[in-house]
Amino acid sequence: MSTAHDTSARRDPSITAGHDGTAPRTPYLILDLAAVRARYRLLSSLVPGARIHYAVKANPAPQVIATLVRAGSCFDVASRPEIELCLSAGARAEDISYGSTVKKCSDIAFAHENGVRRFAFDSLAELHKIAEYAPGADVFGRLRSDGQGSVFPLDGKFGSPAGLVADLLVEARRLGLNPVGVSFHVGSQQLDPYAWGPSIASTAEIFDKVAAAGIRLGVINLGGGLPGTYGPEVPPLAEYGRAIDECLERAFGANRPEVMIEPGRSMVADAGTLHSEVVLVSRRDGSAGARWVYLDVGRFGGLAETEGELIHYPMRTAHDGEPSAPVVLAGPTCDSADVLYRHHPYLLPESLRAGDRVQLLCTGAYTVSYSSVGFNGFGPLTCRCVDSPDAAGA
Amino acid sequence: MSTAHDTSARRDPSITAGHDGTAPRTPYLILDLAAVRARYRLLSSLVPGARIHYAVKANPAPQVIATLVRAGSCFDVASRPEIELCLSAGARAEDISYGSTVKKCSDIAFAHENGVRRFAFDSLAELHKIAEYAPGADVFGRLRSDGQGSVFPLDGKFGSPAGLVADLLVEARRLGLNPVGVSFHVGSQQLDPYAWGPSIASTAEIFDKVAAAGIRLGVINLGGGLPGTYGPEVPPLAEYGRAIDECLERAFGANRPEVMIEPGRSMVADAGTLHSEVVLVSRRDGSAGARWVYLDVGRFGGLAETEGELIHYPMRTAHDGEPSAPVVLAGPTCDSADVLYRHHPYLLPESLRAGDRVQLLCTGAYTVSYSSVGFNGFGPLTCRCVDSPDAAGA
């Protein structure tokens, strides 16, 4: 994977192909399936014995799903179309977990009829829906997490306090369901490897409380949160593995339950490169004013996660290494919200001109599926998957 | 058009159709073409002599464009696909204005080859592109506006100071282009009818300054900003007409130039009703905690403009009139950003349950085209256009 400081851009023909008209029309995402496979192997060895459920929402390209089916992954889905996608890519229904706690009755019924066994809930109302439309299903109670330390905390939208989760798991049994465990989510792009600790400890307490009611839970679902490698502030994945293992050991000792993890971003982010083109470079307030660089991709064409400037994608241009200066970076639409980076200090080469290519790295997650159907007439971001044989011994 | 206080919901069969399985699957937008025609007539008479250029980005449904072509409208476009859309709906190329100041060279060339005459710019770099790829074209210099008083100010993304606009219009002539006038945009959903005043005055100064260089400009493009009727805070359209006419009179007197206006939101917002369904109602912090209502449509399925809670759509349910209480309103995805209203005090009936229909009114603008291709597996919002004969004498 190239980094922001990689100077190989000059040797990469794709980055200088903007002017001659022969390269494909930008913007588009190139996703490297070999990188996804390598990441799957790394994530599989992170927490001993953990089952990987890829969070499909991060990048639902059929080739990604098929690649992960072949690698042995399970899946976490948020909707009926994601179930259909996984099944059509060869996944087994029993390897699919319906992790959303907000599901239409008809979608629960669809999942149940097609063999999906695992469902999550965080409220009594959802539990009743599952009991009616997926009778006898395995259910997870979702514990609230404050998401501290993450770039995108979930902020109260999902999960219940531990006491309520325990009560609902007992109620689940009464409703004829099979309570199997607890799930939570510590927030997307979590930068603190120990962030899982408090929720793991609460889960152990829920296990004990529910056991007192005669129910033996067997699964802890650690959810998502593992990071993409956007910059040097991101700890190495191995640190997450060690921290999570330590927290599990402390909370469960020799009675460690089955462990699920649901990486989405971490599985695909680093494998993607978004190819874009400069549409305009302008300075409209004299030489002391801001230099605006407008790309042909913006917040509505796939870069929705630049909202609030929380994710900083590394960039490459064919002019890297030449004198650079600050820019305001914006998308191509007439929308005022379509500004990518105004406050985060991006430096780009002063020689950058309309027609030059710009590559945004680590863009494999939460880009293609976020893009609009055609805001301002600009069509959705396309994703082209490329593959190469895995390196020997990898 | 129904309002938030309309109690006719109980007599409207579409709003109680959620449970029986016979109604079309939500979410979807119903757009009333007769309401669009009526609005076009109203907008046409707002500023005497003004030419209406519908801002296609607000709702690019082909039936909307065709309806406006038949009504006599011109169009403002932001991209090549929007030009193709207008031409295929029967618009004449000379009635299309390419109002974006950020255009790819290849798209400028496409527009020029297809007969589009009017192009906007706000920088020397863009002017050079237009001169090369659309030689001899009519050009507008875009003046910066601070957008004060609007819900969505454009915030420096577009437009240049008056002095630079004047210089660039003179330079345009030198480059073989035909400088015809000045455009600006006072910010979307502008709530101050007098907000156009300062930019109209600056435009008159630019006209004078450029005249001193021997160039006679003839067109002022007042841009967008006219409102949708989301709530009682929105002044009646007639007040805008009077205020703008007064500002034009003050700035130009008897020498009033040709006037263009580019309503987008104001043309289609009130004509749309978004039909959605409650997926879950939950209270996860005991009886004193917040009541969360999750709809099957959210920020990634068409309601992007709820970002920052700046637009407050009126809502109707079949339970309107029953005791109501505050809610947090969220969309169906697993994304933490997919919360529609957390701070704005929405009251919804306490009897609201999963499966109930909720209609969001005034949703004809900036919904369908903003929706994602399929985030979390949820497909894009569909738009169904309905029509009825215009009322006699309307």
mmCIF file with all atom_site columns, N, CA, C and O in Angstrom, chain A residues 25 79 81 104 107 129 144 157 159 279 284 294 296 299-300 307 333 335 338 370-371 373 376-377, chain B residues 25 79 81 104 107 129 144 157 159 279 284-285 294 296 299 307 333 335 338 370-371 373 376-377:
data_model
loop_
_atom_site.group_PDB
_atom_site.id
_atom_site.type_symbol
_atom_site.label_atom_id
_atom_site.label_alt_id
_atom_site.label_comp_id
_atom_site.label_asym_id
_atom_site.label_entity_id
_atom_site.label_seq_id
_atom_site.pdbx_PDB_ins_code
_atom_site.Cartn_x
_atom_site.Cartn_y
_atom_site.Cartn_z
_atom_site.occupancy
_atom_site.B_iso_or_equiv
_atom_site.pdbx_formal_charge
_atom_site.auth_seq_id
_atom_site.auth_comp_id
_atom_site.auth_asym_id
_atom_site.auth_atom_id
_atom_site.pdbx_PDB_model_num
ATOM 1   N N  . ARG A 1 25  ? -12.587 7.722   -17.968 1.00 0.00 ? 25  ARG A N  1
ATOM 2   C CA . ARG A 1 25  ? -13.057 8.993   -17.418 1.00 0.00 ? 25  ARG A CA 1
ATOM 3   C C  . ARG A 1 25  ? -13.198 8.878   -15.907 1.00 0.00 ? 25  ARG A C  1
ATOM 4   O O  . ARG A 1 25  ? -13.823 7.960   -15.402 1.00 0.00 ? 25  ARG A O  1
ATOM 5   N N  . SER A 1 79  ? -29.675 -5.168  5.999   1.00 0.00 ? 79  SER A N  1
ATOM 6   C CA . SER A 1 79  ? -30.922 -5.062  5.243   1.00 0.00 ? 79  SER A CA 1
ATOM 7   C C  . SER A 1 79  ? -31.155 -6.322  4.428   1.00 0.00 ? 79  SER A C  1
ATOM 8   O O  . SER A 1 79  ? -30.244 -7.142  4.244   1.00 0.00 ? 79  SER A O  1
ATOM 9   N N  . PRO A 1 81  ? -31.628 -6.441  1.075   1.00 0.00 ? 81  PRO A N  1
ATOM 10  C CA . PRO A 1 81  ? -30.764 -6.508  -0.119  1.00 0.00 ? 81  PRO A CA 1
ATOM 11  C C  . PRO A 1 81  ? -29.348 -6.995  0.204   1.00 0.00 ? 81  PRO A C  1
ATOM 12  O O  . PRO A 1 81  ? -28.732 -7.671  -0.618  1.00 0.00 ? 81  PRO A O  1
ATOM 13  N N  . LYS A 1 104 ? -37.497 -3.996  9.342   1.00 0.00 ? 104 LYS A N  1
ATOM 14  C CA . LYS A 1 104 ? -38.912 -4.145  9.007   1.00 0.00 ? 104 LYS A CA 1
ATOM 15  C C  . LYS A 1 104 ? -39.351 -5.582  9.273   1.00 0.00 ? 104 LYS A C  1
ATOM 16  O O  . LYS A 1 104 ? -38.567 -6.526  9.056   1.00 0.00 ? 104 LYS A O  1
ATOM 17  N N  . ASP A 1 107 ? -38.773 -7.824  6.418   1.00 0.00 ? 107 ASP A N  1
ATOM 18  C CA . ASP A 1 107 ? -37.366 -8.172  6.189   1.00 0.00 ? 107 ASP A CA 1
ATOM 19  C C  . ASP A 1 107 ? -36.893 -9.232  7.182   1.00 0.00 ? 107 ASP A C  1
ATOM 20  O O  . ASP A 1 107 ? -36.080 -10.103 6.843   1.00 0.00 ? 107 ASP A O  1
ATOM 21  N N  . LYS A 1 129 ? -40.993 -8.171  17.447  1.00 0.00 ? 129 LYS A N  1
ATOM 22  C CA . LYS A 1 129 ? -41.029 -8.374  15.998  1.00 0.00 ? 129 LYS A CA 1
ATOM 23  C C  . LYS A 1 129 ? -40.267 -9.641  15.619  1.00 0.00 ? 129 LYS A C  1
ATOM 24  O O  . LYS A 1 129 ? -40.732 -10.440 14.798  1.00 0.00 ? 129 LYS A O  1
ATOM 25  N N  . ARG A 1 144 ? -25.284 -0.678  24.768  1.00 0.00 ? 144 ARG A N  1
ATOM 26  C CA . ARG A 1 144 ? -24.860 0.661   24.344  1.00 0.00 ? 144 ARG A CA 1
ATOM 27  C C  . ARG A 1 144 ? -23.371 0.878   24.668  1.00 0.00 ? 144 ARG A C  1
ATOM 28  O O  . ARG A 1 144 ? -22.884 0.405   25.685  1.00 0.00 ? 144 ARG A O  1
ATOM 29  N N  . LYS A 1 157 ? -27.686 6.134   19.150  1.00 0.00 ? 157 LYS A N  1
ATOM 30  C CA . LYS A 1 157 ? -28.667 5.658   18.177  1.00 0.00 ? 157 LYS A CA 1
ATOM 31  C C  . LYS A 1 157 ? -29.009 4.189   18.389  1.00 0.00 ? 157 LYS A C  1
ATOM 32  O O  . LYS A 1 157 ? -30.120 3.757   18.076  1.00 0.00 ? 157 LYS A O  1
ATOM 33  N N  . GLY A 1 159 ? -28.372 0.457   20.914  1.00 0.00 ? 159 GLY A N  1
ATOM 34  C CA . GLY A 1 159 ? -27.920 -0.175  22.149  1.00 0.00 ? 159 GLY A CA 1
ATOM 35  C C  . GLY A 1 159 ? -28.692 0.285   23.373  1.00 0.00 ? 159 GLY A C  1
ATOM 36  O O  . GLY A 1 159 ? -29.223 1.395   23.413  1.00 0.00 ? 159 GLY A O  1
ATOM 37  N N  . VAL A 1 279 ? -10.705 19.773  -11.737 1.00 0.00 ? 279 VAL A N  1
ATOM 38  C CA . VAL A 1 279 ? -11.567 20.470  -12.701 1.00 0.00 ? 279 VAL A CA 1
ATOM 39  C C  . VAL A 1 279 ? -11.183 21.943  -12.790 1.00 0.00 ? 279 VAL A C  1
ATOM 40  O O  . VAL A 1 279 ? -11.271 22.556  -13.841 1.00 0.00 ? 279 VAL A O  1
ATOM 41  N N  . ARG A 1 284 ? -9.512  33.512  -5.987  1.00 0.00 ? 284 ARG A N  1
ATOM 42  C CA . ARG A 1 284 ? -10.454 34.580  -6.303  1.00 0.00 ? 284 ARG A CA 1
ATOM 43  C C  . ARG A 1 284 ? -10.349 35.768  -5.365  1.00 0.00 ? 284 ARG A C  1
ATOM 44  O O  . ARG A 1 284 ? -11.182 36.650  -5.371  1.00 0.00 ? 284 ARG A O  1
ATOM 45  N N  . TYR A 1 294 ? -10.807 22.299  -7.117  1.00 0.00 ? 294 TYR A N  1
ATOM 46  C CA . TYR A 1 294 ? -12.070 21.575  -7.295  1.00 0.00 ? 294 TYR A CA 1
ATOM 47  C C  . TYR A 1 294 ? -11.785 20.260  -8.005  1.00 0.00 ? 294 TYR A C  1
ATOM 48  O O  . TYR A 1 294 ? -11.240 20.261  -9.112  1.00 0.00 ? 294 TYR A O  1
ATOM 49  N N  . ASP A 1 296 ? -13.240 16.358  -9.457  1.00 0.00 ? 296 ASP A N  1
ATOM 50  C CA . ASP A 1 296 ? -14.475 15.873  -10.092 1.00 0.00 ? 296 ASP A CA 1
ATOM 51  C C  . ASP A 1 296 ? -15.202 14.856  -9.215  1.00 0.00 ? 296 ASP A C  1
ATOM 52  O O  . ASP A 1 296 ? -16.131 14.185  -9.672  1.00 0.00 ? 296 ASP A O  1
ATOM 53  N N  . ARG A 1 299 ? -18.430 15.296  -1.939  1.00 0.00 ? 299 ARG A N  1
ATOM 54  C CA . ARG A 1 299 ? -19.201 14.674  -0.857  1.00 0.00 ? 299 ARG A CA 1
ATOM 55  C C  . ARG A 1 299 ? -20.383 13.871  -1.362  1.00 0.00 ? 299 ARG A C  1
ATOM 56  O O  . ARG A 1 299 ? -20.828 12.939  -0.701  1.00 0.00 ? 299 ARG A O  1
ATOM 57  N N  . PHE A 1 300 ? -20.916 14.234  -2.530  1.00 0.00 ? 300 PHE A N  1
ATOM 58  C CA . PHE A 1 300 ? -22.090 13.525  -3.035  1.00 0.00 ? 300 PHE A CA 1
ATOM 59  C C  . PHE A 1 300 ? -21.713 12.460  -4.060  1.00 0.00 ? 300 PHE A C  1
ATOM 60  O O  . PHE A 1 300 ? -22.561 11.743  -4.550  1.00 0.00 ? 300 PHE A O  1
ATOM 61  N N  . GLU A 1 307 ? -17.460 14.747  5.643   1.00 0.00 ? 307 GLU A N  1
ATOM 62  C CA . GLU A 1 307 ? -18.314 15.605  6.480   1.00 0.00 ? 307 GLU A CA 1
ATOM 63  C C  . GLU A 1 307 ? -17.636 15.837  7.824   1.00 0.00 ? 307 GLU A C  1
ATOM 64  O O  . GLU A 1 307 ? -17.214 14.903  8.499   1.00 0.00 ? 307 GLU A O  1
ATOM 65  N N  . THR A 1 333 ? -19.972 19.850  -7.407  1.00 0.00 ? 333 THR A N  1
ATOM 66  C CA . THR A 1 333 ? -21.375 20.248  -7.492  1.00 0.00 ? 333 THR A CA 1
ATOM 67  C C  . THR A 1 333 ? -21.574 21.704  -7.081  1.00 0.00 ? 333 THR A C  1
ATOM 68  O O  . THR A 1 333 ? -20.704 22.332  -6.479  1.00 0.00 ? 333 THR A O  1
ATOM 69  N N  . ASP A 1 335 ? -23.357 22.661  -4.789  1.00 0.00 ? 335 ASP A N  1
ATOM 70  C CA . ASP A 1 335 ? -23.823 22.646  -3.407  1.00 0.00 ? 335 ASP A CA 1
ATOM 71  C C  . ASP A 1 335 ? -22.750 23.200  -2.472  1.00 0.00 ? 335 ASP A C  1
ATOM 72  O O  . ASP A 1 335 ? -21.589 22.804  -2.545  1.00 0.00 ? 335 ASP A O  1
ATOM 73  N N  . ASP A 1 338 ? -20.622 20.857  -0.451  1.00 0.00 ? 338 ASP A N  1
ATOM 74  C CA . ASP A 1 338 ? -19.683 20.006  -1.178  1.00 0.00 ? 338 ASP A CA 1
ATOM 75  C C  . ASP A 1 338 ? -18.276 20.580  -1.144  1.00 0.00 ? 338 ASP A C  1
ATOM 76  O O  . ASP A 1 338 ? -17.668 20.850  -2.181  1.00 0.00 ? 338 ASP A O  1
ATOM 77  N N  . TYR A 1 370 ? -22.047 5.050   -0.548  1.00 0.00 ? 370 TYR A N  1
ATOM 78  C CA . TYR A 1 370 ? -22.537 6.337   -0.038  1.00 0.00 ? 370 TYR A CA 1
ATOM 79  C C  . TYR A 1 370 ? -22.870 7.297   -1.187  1.00 0.00 ? 370 TYR A C  1
ATOM 80  O O  . TYR A 1 370 ? -23.508 8.329   -0.971  1.00 0.00 ? 370 TYR A O  1
ATOM 81  N N  . SER A 1 371 ? -22.382 7.028   -2.382  1.00 0.00 ? 371 SER A N  1
ATOM 82  C CA . SER A 1 371 ? -22.476 8.065   -3.408  1.00 0.00 ? 371 SER A CA 1
ATOM 83  C C  . SER A 1 371 ? -23.913 8.235   -3.891  1.00 0.00 ? 371 SER A C  1
ATOM 84  O O  . SER A 1 371 ? -24.705 7.303   -3.894  1.00 0.00 ? 371 SER A O  1
ATOM 85  N N  . VAL A 1 373 ? -27.196 8.986   -6.355  1.00 0.00 ? 373 VAL A N  1
ATOM 86  C CA . VAL A 1 373 ? -27.588 8.439   -7.658  1.00 0.00 ? 373 VAL A CA 1
ATOM 87  C C  . VAL A 1 373 ? -27.245 9.384   -8.791  1.00 0.00 ? 373 VAL A C  1
ATOM 88  O O  . VAL A 1 373 ? -27.120 8.961   -9.939  1.00 0.00 ? 373 VAL A O  1
ATOM 89  N N  . ASN A 1 376 ? -26.670 16.817  -9.038  1.00 0.00 ? 376 ASN A N  1
ATOM 90  C CA . ASN A 1 376 ? -26.138 17.759  -10.033 1.00 0.00 ? 376 ASN A CA 1
ATOM 91  C C  . ASN A 1 376 ? -25.878 17.079  -11.376 1.00 0.00 ? 376 ASN A C  1
ATOM 92  O O  . ASN A 1 376 ? -25.143 17.609  -12.195 1.00 0.00 ? 376 ASN A O  1
ATOM 93  N N  . GLY A 1 377 ? -26.437 15.876  -11.547 1.00 0.00 ? 377 GLY A N  1
ATOM 94  C CA . GLY A 1 377 ? -26.233 15.170  -12.801 1.00 0.00 ? 377 GLY A CA 1
ATOM 95  C C  . GLY A 1 377 ? -24.994 14.293  -12.826 1.00 0.00 ? 377 GLY A C  1
ATOM 96  O O  . GLY A 1 377 ? -24.770 13.572  -13.792 1.00 0.00 ? 377 GLY A O  1
ATOM 97  N N  . ARG B 1 25  ? -44.488 -0.498  -1.547  1.00 0.00 ? 25  ARG B N  1
ATOM 98  C CA . ARG B 1 25  ? -43.497 -0.515  -0.485  1.00 0.00 ? 25  ARG B CA 1
ATOM 99  C C  . ARG B 1 25  ? -42.845 0.856   -0.361  1.00 0.00 ? 25  ARG B C  1
ATOM 100 O O  . ARG B 1 25  ? -42.371 1.413   -1.339  1.00 0.00 ? 25  ARG B O  1
ATOM 101 N N  . SER B 1 79  ? -24.122 20.281  -15.203 1.00 0.00 ? 79  SER B N  1
ATOM 102 C CA . SER B 1 79  ? -23.267 19.213  -15.723 1.00 0.00 ? 79  SER B CA 1
ATOM 103 C C  . SER B 1 79  ? -23.737 18.799  -17.116 1.00 0.00 ? 79  SER B C  1
ATOM 104 O O  . SER B 1 79  ? -24.840 19.144  -17.550 1.00 0.00 ? 79  SER B O  1
ATOM 105 N N  . PRO B 1 81  ? -24.625 15.664  -18.027 1.00 0.00 ? 81  PRO B N  1
ATOM 106 C CA . PRO B 1 81  ? -25.848 14.846  -17.993 1.00 0.00 ? 81  PRO B CA 1
ATOM 107 C C  . PRO B 1 81  ? -27.115 15.692  -17.843 1.00 0.00 ? 81  PRO B C  1
ATOM 108 O O  . PRO B 1 81  ? -28.174 15.318  -18.368 1.00 0.00 ? 81  PRO B O  1
ATOM 109 N N  . LYS B 1 104 ? -15.651 20.697  -16.473 1.00 0.00 ? 104 LYS B N  1
ATOM 110 C CA . LYS B 1 104 ? -14.574 20.032  -17.200 1.00 0.00 ? 104 LYS B CA 1
ATOM 111 C C  . LYS B 1 104 ? -14.505 20.586  -18.622 1.00 0.00 ? 104 LYS B C  1
ATOM 112 O O  . LYS B 1 104 ? -15.549 20.893  -19.224 1.00 0.00 ? 104 LYS B O  1
ATOM 113 N N  . ASP B 1 107 ? -16.729 18.856  -20.971 1.00 0.00 ? 107 ASP B N  1
ATOM 114 C CA . ASP B 1 107 ? -18.155 19.159  -20.811 1.00 0.00 ? 107 ASP B CA 1
ATOM 115 C C  . ASP B 1 107 ? -18.499 20.526  -21.403 1.00 0.00 ? 107 ASP B C  1
ATOM 116 O O  . ASP B 1 107 ? -19.584 20.718  -21.958 1.00 0.00 ? 107 ASP B O  1
ATOM 117 N N  . LYS B 1 129 ? -10.705 28.302  -20.062 1.00 0.00 ? 129 LYS B N  1
ATOM 118 C CA . LYS B 1 129 ? -11.286 27.038  -20.528 1.00 0.00 ? 129 LYS B CA 1
ATOM 119 C C  . LYS B 1 129 ? -12.467 27.317  -21.473 1.00 0.00 ? 129 LYS B C  1
ATOM 120 O O  . LYS B 1 129 ? -12.606 26.678  -22.521 1.00 0.00 ? 129 LYS B O  1
ATOM 121 N N  . ARG B 1 144 ? -19.618 37.175  -5.948  1.00 0.00 ? 144 ARG B N  1
ATOM 122 C CA . ARG B 1 144 ? -19.761 36.491  -4.665  1.00 0.00 ? 144 ARG B CA 1
ATOM 123 C C  . ARG B 1 144 ? -20.886 37.139  -3.848  1.00 0.00 ? 144 ARG B C  1
ATOM 124 O O  . ARG B 1 144 ? -21.081 38.348  -3.881  1.00 0.00 ? 144 ARG B O  1
ATOM 125 N N  . LYS B 1 157 ? -17.652 29.286  -1.745  1.00 0.00 ? 157 LYS B N  1
ATOM 126 C CA . LYS B 1 157 ? -17.285 28.265  -2.737  1.00 0.00 ? 157 LYS B CA 1
ATOM 127 C C  . LYS B 1 157 ? -17.320 28.813  -4.155  1.00 0.00 ? 157 LYS B C  1
ATOM 128 O O  . LYS B 1 157 ? -16.580 28.338  -5.017  1.00 0.00 ? 157 LYS B O  1
ATOM 129 N N  . GLY B 1 159 ? -18.002 32.416  -6.818  1.00 0.00 ? 159 GLY B N  1
ATOM 130 C CA . GLY B 1 159 ? -18.120 33.862  -6.973  1.00 0.00 ? 159 GLY B CA 1
ATOM 131 C C  . GLY B 1 159 ? -16.847 34.610  -6.640  1.00 0.00 ? 159 GLY B C  1
ATOM 132 O O  . GLY B 1 159 ? -16.031 34.157  -5.841  1.00 0.00 ? 159 GLY B O  1
ATOM 133 N N  . VAL B 1 279 ? -40.294 1.995   11.246  1.00 0.00 ? 279 VAL B N  1
ATOM 134 C CA . VAL B 1 279 ? -39.707 0.656   11.370  1.00 0.00 ? 279 VAL B CA 1
ATOM 135 C C  . VAL B 1 279 ? -39.655 0.231   12.842  1.00 0.00 ? 279 VAL B C  1
ATOM 136 O O  . VAL B 1 279 ? -39.821 -0.939  13.170  1.00 0.00 ? 279 VAL B O  1
ATOM 137 N N  . ARG B 1 284 ? -35.248 3.321   25.238  1.00 0.00 ? 284 ARG B N  1
ATOM 138 C CA . ARG B 1 284 ? -34.240 2.425   25.795  1.00 0.00 ? 284 ARG B CA 1
ATOM 139 C C  . ARG B 1 284 ? -33.631 2.939   27.088  1.00 0.00 ? 284 ARG B C  1
ATOM 140 O O  . ARG B 1 284 ? -32.637 2.405   27.563  1.00 0.00 ? 284 ARG B O  1
ATOM 141 N N  . ASP B 1 285 ? -34.226 4.000   27.648  1.00 0.00 ? 285 ASP B N  1
ATOM 142 C CA . ASP B 1 285 ? -33.711 4.555   28.914  1.00 0.00 ? 285 ASP B CA 1
ATOM 143 C C  . ASP B 1 285 ? -34.834 4.731   29.906  1.00 0.00 ? 285 ASP B C  1
ATOM 144 O O  . ASP B 1 285 ? -34.875 5.736   30.623  1.00 0.00 ? 285 ASP B O  1
ATOM 145 N N  . TYR B 1 294 ? -37.746 5.370   14.360  1.00 0.00 ? 294 TYR B N  1
ATOM 146 C CA . TYR B 1 294 ? -36.905 5.079   13.199  1.00 0.00 ? 294 TYR B CA 1
ATOM 147 C C  . TYR B 1 294 ? -37.799 4.925   11.973  1.00 0.00 ? 294 TYR B C  1
ATOM 148 O O  . TYR B 1 294 ? -38.697 4.082   11.963  1.00 0.00 ? 294 TYR B O  1
ATOM 149 N N  . ASP B 1 296 ? -38.182 4.382   7.614   1.00 0.00 ? 296 ASP B N  1
ATOM 150 C CA . ASP B 1 296 ? -37.476 3.605   6.587   1.00 0.00 ? 296 ASP B CA 1
ATOM 151 C C  . ASP B 1 296 ? -36.801 4.501   5.553   1.00 0.00 ? 296 ASP B C  1
ATOM 152 O O  . ASP B 1 296 ? -36.336 4.030   4.521   1.00 0.00 ? 296 ASP B O  1
ATOM 153 N N  . ARG B 1 299 ? -31.087 10.025  6.118   1.00 0.00 ? 299 ARG B N  1
ATOM 154 C CA . ARG B 1 299 ? -30.184 10.975  5.463   1.00 0.00 ? 299 ARG B CA 1
ATOM 155 C C  . ARG B 1 299 ? -29.566 10.428  4.189   1.00 0.00 ? 299 ARG B C  1
ATOM 156 O O  . ARG B 1 299 ? -29.190 11.191  3.302   1.00 0.00 ? 299 ARG B O  1
ATOM 157 N N  . GLU B 1 307 ? -29.253 17.355  7.414   1.00 0.00 ? 307 GLU B N  1
ATOM 158 C CA . GLU B 1 307 ? -27.938 17.612  8.012   1.00 0.00 ? 307 GLU B CA 1
ATOM 159 C C  . GLU B 1 307 ? -27.960 18.953  8.733   1.00 0.00 ? 307 GLU B C  1
ATOM 160 O O  . GLU B 1 307 ? -28.343 19.977  8.164   1.00 0.00 ? 307 GLU B O  1
ATOM 161 N N  . THR B 1 333 ? -30.491 3.230   8.629   1.00 0.00 ? 333 THR B N  1
ATOM 162 C CA . THR B 1 333 ? -29.167 2.628   8.446   1.00 0.00 ? 333 THR B CA 1
ATOM 163 C C  . THR B 1 333 ? -28.425 2.492   9.770   1.00 0.00 ? 333 THR B C  1
ATOM 164 O O  . THR B 1 333 ? -28.786 3.090   10.778  1.00 0.00 ? 333 THR B O  1
ATOM 165 N N  . ASP B 1 335 ? -25.734 3.759   10.395  1.00 0.00 ? 335 ASP B N  1
ATOM 166 C CA . ASP B 1 335 ? -24.801 4.875   10.470  1.00 0.00 ? 335 ASP B CA 1
ATOM 167 C C  . ASP B 1 335 ? -25.223 5.862   11.550  1.00 0.00 ? 335 ASP B C  1
ATOM 168 O O  . ASP B 1 335 ? -26.380 6.275   11.617  1.00 0.00 ? 335 ASP B O  1
ATOM 169 N N  . ASP B 1 338 ? -26.995 9.038   10.605  1.00 0.00 ? 338 ASP B N  1
ATOM 170 C CA . ASP B 1 338 ? -28.344 8.919   10.041  1.00 0.00 ? 338 ASP B CA 1
ATOM 171 C C  . ASP B 1 338 ? -29.411 9.175   11.111  1.00 0.00 ? 338 ASP B C  1
ATOM 172 O O  . ASP B 1 338 ? -30.251 8.323   11.403  1.00 0.00 ? 338 ASP B O  1
ATOM 173 N N  . TYR B 1 370 ? -30.348 13.404  -4.283  1.00 0.00 ? 370 TYR B N  1
ATOM 174 C CA . TYR B 1 370 ? -29.347 13.327  -3.214  1.00 0.00 ? 370 TYR B CA 1
ATOM 175 C C  . TYR B 1 370 ? -29.215 11.899  -2.682  1.00 0.00 ? 370 TYR B C  1
ATOM 176 O O  . TYR B 1 370 ? -28.271 11.599  -1.950  1.00 0.00 ? 370 TYR B O  1
ATOM 177 N N  . SER B 1 371 ? -30.177 11.029  -2.971  1.00 0.00 ? 371 SER B N  1
ATOM 178 C CA . SER B 1 371 ? -30.173 9.758   -2.256  1.00 0.00 ? 371 SER B CA 1
ATOM 179 C C  . SER B 1 371 ? -29.052 8.852   -2.736  1.00 0.00 ? 371 SER B C  1
ATOM 180 O O  . SER B 1 371 ? -28.610 8.912   -3.878  1.00 0.00 ? 371 SER B O  1
ATOM 181 N N  . VAL B 1 373 ? -26.863 5.451   -3.759  1.00 0.00 ? 373 VAL B N  1
ATOM 182 C CA . VAL B 1 373 ? -27.162 4.324   -4.644  1.00 0.00 ? 373 VAL B CA 1
ATOM 183 C C  . VAL B 1 373 ? -27.618 3.105   -3.855  1.00 0.00 ? 373 VAL B C  1
ATOM 184 O O  . VAL B 1 373 ? -28.302 2.230   -4.391  1.00 0.00 ? 373 VAL B O  1
ATOM 185 N N  . ASN B 1 376 ? -26.070 0.756   3.047   1.00 0.00 ? 376 ASN B N  1
ATOM 186 C CA . ASN B 1 376 ? -26.654 -0.284  3.916   1.00 0.00 ? 376 ASN B CA 1
ATOM 187 C C  . ASN B 1 376 ? -27.582 -1.215  3.142   1.00 0.00 ? 376 ASN B C  1
ATOM 188 O O  . ASN B 1 376 ? -28.375 -1.939  3.745   1.00 0.00 ? 376 ASN B O  1
ATOM 189 N N  . GLY B 1 377 ? -27.513 -1.170  1.814   1.00 0.00 ? 377 GLY B N  1
ATOM 190 C CA . GLY B 1 377 ? -28.370 -2.037  1.014   1.00 0.00 ? 377 GLY B CA 1
ATOM 191 C C  . GLY B 1 377 ? -29.722 -1.431  0.687   1.00 0.00 ? 377 GLY B C  1
ATOM 192 O O  . GLY B 1 377 ? -30.499 -2.034  -0.057  1.00 0.00 ? 377 GLY B O  1
#
